[in-house]
Coordinates of C-alpha atoms and ligand atoms in Angstrom, one line a residue:
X1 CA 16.1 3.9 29.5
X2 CA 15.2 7.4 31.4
X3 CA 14.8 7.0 34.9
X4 CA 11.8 9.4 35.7
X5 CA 11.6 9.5 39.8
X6 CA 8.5 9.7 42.1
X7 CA 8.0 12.5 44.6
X8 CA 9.1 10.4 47.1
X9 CA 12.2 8.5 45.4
X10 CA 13.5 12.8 45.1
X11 CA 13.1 12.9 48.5
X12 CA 15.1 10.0 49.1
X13 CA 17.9 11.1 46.8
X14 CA 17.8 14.3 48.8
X15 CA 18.7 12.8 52.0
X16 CA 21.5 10.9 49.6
X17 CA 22.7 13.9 48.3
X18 CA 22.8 15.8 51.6
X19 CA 25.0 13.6 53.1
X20 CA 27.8 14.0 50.1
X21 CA 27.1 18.1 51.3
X22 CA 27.6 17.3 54.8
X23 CA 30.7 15.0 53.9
X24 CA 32.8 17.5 51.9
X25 CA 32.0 20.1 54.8
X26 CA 33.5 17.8 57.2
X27 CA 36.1 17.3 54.8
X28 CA 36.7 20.8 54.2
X29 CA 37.5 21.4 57.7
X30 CA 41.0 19.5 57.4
X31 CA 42.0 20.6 54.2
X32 CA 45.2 23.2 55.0
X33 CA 49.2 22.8 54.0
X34 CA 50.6 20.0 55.3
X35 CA 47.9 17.3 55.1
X36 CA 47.7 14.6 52.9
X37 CA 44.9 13.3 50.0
X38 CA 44.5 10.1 51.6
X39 CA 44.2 11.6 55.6
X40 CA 41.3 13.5 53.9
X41 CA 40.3 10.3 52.2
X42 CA 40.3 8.3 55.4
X43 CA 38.1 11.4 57.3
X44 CA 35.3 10.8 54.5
X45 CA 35.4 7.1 54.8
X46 CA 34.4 7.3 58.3
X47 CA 32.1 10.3 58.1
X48 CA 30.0 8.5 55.6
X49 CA 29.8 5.1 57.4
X50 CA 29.4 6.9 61.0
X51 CA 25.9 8.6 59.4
X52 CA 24.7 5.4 58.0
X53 CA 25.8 5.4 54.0
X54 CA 27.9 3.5 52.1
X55 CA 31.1 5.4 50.0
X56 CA 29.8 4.8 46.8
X57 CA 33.4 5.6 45.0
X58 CA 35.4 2.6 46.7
X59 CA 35.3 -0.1 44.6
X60 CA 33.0 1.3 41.5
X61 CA 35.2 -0.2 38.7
X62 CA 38.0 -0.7 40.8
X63 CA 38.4 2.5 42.2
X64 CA 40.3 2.4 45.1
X65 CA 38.9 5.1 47.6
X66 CA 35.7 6.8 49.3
X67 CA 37.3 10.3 47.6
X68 CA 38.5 11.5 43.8
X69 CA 40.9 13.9 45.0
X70 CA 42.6 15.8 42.2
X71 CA 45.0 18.3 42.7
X72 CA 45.8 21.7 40.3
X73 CA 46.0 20.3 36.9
X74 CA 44.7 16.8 37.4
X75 CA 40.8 17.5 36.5
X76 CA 39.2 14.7 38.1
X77 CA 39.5 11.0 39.8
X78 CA 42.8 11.6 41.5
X79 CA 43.3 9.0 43.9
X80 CA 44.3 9.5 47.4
X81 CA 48.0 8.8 48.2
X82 CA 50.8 10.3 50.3
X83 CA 51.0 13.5 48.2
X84 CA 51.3 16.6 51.0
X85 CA 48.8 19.6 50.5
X86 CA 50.6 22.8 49.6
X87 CA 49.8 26.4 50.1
X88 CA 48.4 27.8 46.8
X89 CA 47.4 24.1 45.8
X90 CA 43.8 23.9 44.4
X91 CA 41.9 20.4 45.0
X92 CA 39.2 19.1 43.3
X93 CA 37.2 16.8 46.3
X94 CA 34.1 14.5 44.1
X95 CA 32.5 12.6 46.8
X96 CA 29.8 9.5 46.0
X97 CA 27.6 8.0 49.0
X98 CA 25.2 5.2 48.7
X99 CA 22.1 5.9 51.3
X100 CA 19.5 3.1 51.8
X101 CA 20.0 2.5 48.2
X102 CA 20.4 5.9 46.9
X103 CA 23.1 7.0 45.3
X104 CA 24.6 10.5 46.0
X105 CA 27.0 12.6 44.4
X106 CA 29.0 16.1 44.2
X107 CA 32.3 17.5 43.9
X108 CA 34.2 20.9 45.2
X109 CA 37.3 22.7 44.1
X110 CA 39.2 24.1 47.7
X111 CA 42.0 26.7 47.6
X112 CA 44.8 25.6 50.1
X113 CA 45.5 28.2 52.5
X114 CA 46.2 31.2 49.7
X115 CA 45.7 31.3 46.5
X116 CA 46.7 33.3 43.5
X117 CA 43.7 36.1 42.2
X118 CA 44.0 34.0 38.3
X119 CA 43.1 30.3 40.5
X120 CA 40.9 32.3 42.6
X121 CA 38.5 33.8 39.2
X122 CA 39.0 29.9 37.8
X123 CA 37.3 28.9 40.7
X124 CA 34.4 31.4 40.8
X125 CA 33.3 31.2 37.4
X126 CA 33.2 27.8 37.4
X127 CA 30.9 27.1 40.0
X128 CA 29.0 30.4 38.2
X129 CA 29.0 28.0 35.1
X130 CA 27.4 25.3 37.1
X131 CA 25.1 27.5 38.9
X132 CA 24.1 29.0 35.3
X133 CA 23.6 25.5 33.9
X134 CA 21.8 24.0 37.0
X135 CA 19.2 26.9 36.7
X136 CA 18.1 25.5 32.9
X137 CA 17.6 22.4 34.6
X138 CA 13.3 22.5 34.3
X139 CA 10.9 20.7 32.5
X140 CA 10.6 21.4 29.1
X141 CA 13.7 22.3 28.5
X142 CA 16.7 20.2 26.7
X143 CA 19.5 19.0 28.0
X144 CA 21.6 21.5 25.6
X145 CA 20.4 24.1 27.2
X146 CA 22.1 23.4 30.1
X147 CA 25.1 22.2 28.4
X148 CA 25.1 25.9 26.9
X149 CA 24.7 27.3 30.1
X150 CA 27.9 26.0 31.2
X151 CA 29.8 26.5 28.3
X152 CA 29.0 30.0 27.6
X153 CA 29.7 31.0 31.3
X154 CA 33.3 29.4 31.2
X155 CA 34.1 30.5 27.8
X156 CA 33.0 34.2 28.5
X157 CA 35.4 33.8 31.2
X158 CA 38.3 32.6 28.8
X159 CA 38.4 29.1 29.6
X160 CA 38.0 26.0 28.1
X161 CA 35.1 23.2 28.6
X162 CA 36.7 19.5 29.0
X163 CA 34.9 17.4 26.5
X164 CA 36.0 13.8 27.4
X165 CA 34.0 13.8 30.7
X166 CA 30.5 14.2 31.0
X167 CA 27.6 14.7 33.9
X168 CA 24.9 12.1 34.4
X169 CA 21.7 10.5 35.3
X170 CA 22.0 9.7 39.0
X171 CA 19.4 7.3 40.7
X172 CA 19.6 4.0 42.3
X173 CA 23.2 3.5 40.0
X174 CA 25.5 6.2 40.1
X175 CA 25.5 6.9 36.8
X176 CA 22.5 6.6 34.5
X177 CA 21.5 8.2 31.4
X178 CA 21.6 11.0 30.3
X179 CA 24.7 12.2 29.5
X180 CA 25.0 16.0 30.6
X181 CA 27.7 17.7 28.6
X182 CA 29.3 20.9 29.5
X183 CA 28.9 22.1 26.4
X184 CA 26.4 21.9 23.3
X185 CA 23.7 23.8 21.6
X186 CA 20.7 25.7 23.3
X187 CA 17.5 23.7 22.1
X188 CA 18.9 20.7 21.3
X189 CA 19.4 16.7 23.2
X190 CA 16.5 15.3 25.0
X191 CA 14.1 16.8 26.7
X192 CA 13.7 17.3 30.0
X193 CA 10.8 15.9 32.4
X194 CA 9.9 16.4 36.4
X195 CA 11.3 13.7 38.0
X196 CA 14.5 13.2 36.0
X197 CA 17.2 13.6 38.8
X198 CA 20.9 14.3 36.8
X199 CA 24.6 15.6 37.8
X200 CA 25.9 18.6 36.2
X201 CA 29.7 18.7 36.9
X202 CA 32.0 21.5 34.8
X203 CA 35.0 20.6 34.5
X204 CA 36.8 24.1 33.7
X205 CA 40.4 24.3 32.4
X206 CA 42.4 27.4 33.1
X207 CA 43.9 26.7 29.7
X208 CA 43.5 24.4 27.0
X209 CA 40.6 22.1 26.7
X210 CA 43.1 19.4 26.5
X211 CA 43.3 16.1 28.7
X212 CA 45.6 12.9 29.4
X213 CA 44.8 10.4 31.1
X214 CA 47.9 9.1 33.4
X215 CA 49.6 5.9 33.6
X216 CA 47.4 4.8 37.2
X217 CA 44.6 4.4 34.6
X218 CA 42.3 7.0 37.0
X219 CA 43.9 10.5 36.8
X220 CA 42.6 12.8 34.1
X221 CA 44.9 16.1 34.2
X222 CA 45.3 19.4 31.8
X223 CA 47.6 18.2 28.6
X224 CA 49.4 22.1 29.1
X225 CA 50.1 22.0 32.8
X226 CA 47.6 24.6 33.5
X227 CA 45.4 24.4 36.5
X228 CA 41.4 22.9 36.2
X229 CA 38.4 23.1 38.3
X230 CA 35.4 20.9 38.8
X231 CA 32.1 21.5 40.9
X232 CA 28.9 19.1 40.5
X233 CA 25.7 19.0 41.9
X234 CA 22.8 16.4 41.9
X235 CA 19.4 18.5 40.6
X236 CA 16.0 16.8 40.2
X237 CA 13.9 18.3 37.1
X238 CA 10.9 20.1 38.1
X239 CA 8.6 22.3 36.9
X240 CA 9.1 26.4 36.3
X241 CA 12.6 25.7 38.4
X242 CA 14.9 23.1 39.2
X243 CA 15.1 21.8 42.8
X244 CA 19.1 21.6 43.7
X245 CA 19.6 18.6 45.8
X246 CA 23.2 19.7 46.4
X247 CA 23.9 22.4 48.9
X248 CA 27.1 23.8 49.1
X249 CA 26.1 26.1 52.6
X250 CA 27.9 23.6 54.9
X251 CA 30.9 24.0 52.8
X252 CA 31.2 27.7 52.4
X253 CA 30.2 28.3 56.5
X254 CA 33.7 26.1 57.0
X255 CA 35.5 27.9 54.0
X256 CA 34.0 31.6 55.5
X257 CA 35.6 30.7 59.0
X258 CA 39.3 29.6 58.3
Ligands
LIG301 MG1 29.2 12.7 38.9
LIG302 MG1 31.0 13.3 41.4

């Protein structure tokens, strides 16, 4: 069953959606060497309940936290612990609110303190791969040809697409259909119509496409070691262009001042 939204139920998942940008901004402002996952886990937590949401992570199949925090070559759904934030480390932060019903949902890839120039090109092509694939997101189009977006940006690049892990519908549950690939065939899956509100979130390996899942039953790193990086937004299908519900501005005004 495709979830086709009113005008109104976008607007809804807007607000939603703005308050996961305005939680990893907040959360971006603590992230340095020297601070653990679960501090950063804890600042979320009360961010989101302080503006009135719910964390939509904590407790979704027994997930422990408000945050996936995954660090260099875990991909994604890292949980929070007592690990200690290192200069040069990378972290993936996905964050899921629930507002008045509304689920919202996004994820960022921070570089702590310095990074090297190879983590640093990882980062930027794959949030151009998701930029790339969020702009195919209009009606009429398939969802291939967003999955081909992606895929051709990262590969251009020289990296791999993870296939295990796929975007998503995202409405009143947090994941609905359909899937969103990051990778696939221009012209091909269903098609899409205004009003169809999905995630797109690349999941970008420096190296091999690769994955293992690790013995907490969450974690989901690189198989070679190598480092990966993971951006989403929320986008509602419209017509002639696609209408972002994610905004990483609050994000890159904290990264721009540190
Ligand atoms: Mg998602
Ligand atoms: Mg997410």
């Amino acid at each position: 069953m495709l979830y086709i939204k009113t005008d109104e139920e976008v607007g809804l998942l807007r607000k939603s959606n703005m308050l996961v940008s305005k939680t990893l901004a907040e959360v971006a402002s603590f992230i340095r060497p020297g601070i653990t996952t679960l501090y950063l886990d804890g600042i979320a937590e009360s961010y989101i309940r302080d503006n009135g949401g719910i964390p939509a992570f904590k407790g979704y199949g027994g997930f422990p936290a408000t945050l996936c925090t995954s660090v260099n070559e875990e991909i994604v759904h890292g949980i929070p612990s007592g690990y200690v934030l290192r200069e040069g480390d990378i972290i993936s932060v996905d964050c899921g609110v629930i507002l008045g019903g509304w689920y919202g949902d996004s994820a960022y890839t921070f570089p702590v303190g310095e990074i090297s120039d190879d983590v640093k090109r990882l980062l930027r092509i794959t949030k151009e791969s998701l930029e790339e694939g969020a702009r195919e997101a209009v009606a009429g189009n398939r969802v291939g040809d967003i999955s081909h977006a992606v895929q051709k940006r990262a590969e251009s690049g020289g990296y791999s697409v993870v296939r295990e892990l796929v975007g998503h519908g995202l409405g009143r549950k947090l994941h609905e259909p359909p899937e969103v690939p990051n990778y696939g065939k221009r012209g091909t899956g269903i098609k899409l119509e205004k009003g169809m509100v999905i995630c797109i979130e690349p999941m970008i390996n420096m190296g091999k496409k690769d994955t293992i899942q690790l013995r907490d039953g969450w974690t989901v790193r690189t198989l070679d070691g190598k480092p990966s990086a993971h951006f989403e937004y929320a986008v509602a299908v419209d017509k002639g262009k696609a209408d972002i519900l994610t905004t990483f501005e609050f994000i890159e005004e904290v990264l721009n001042k540190m």
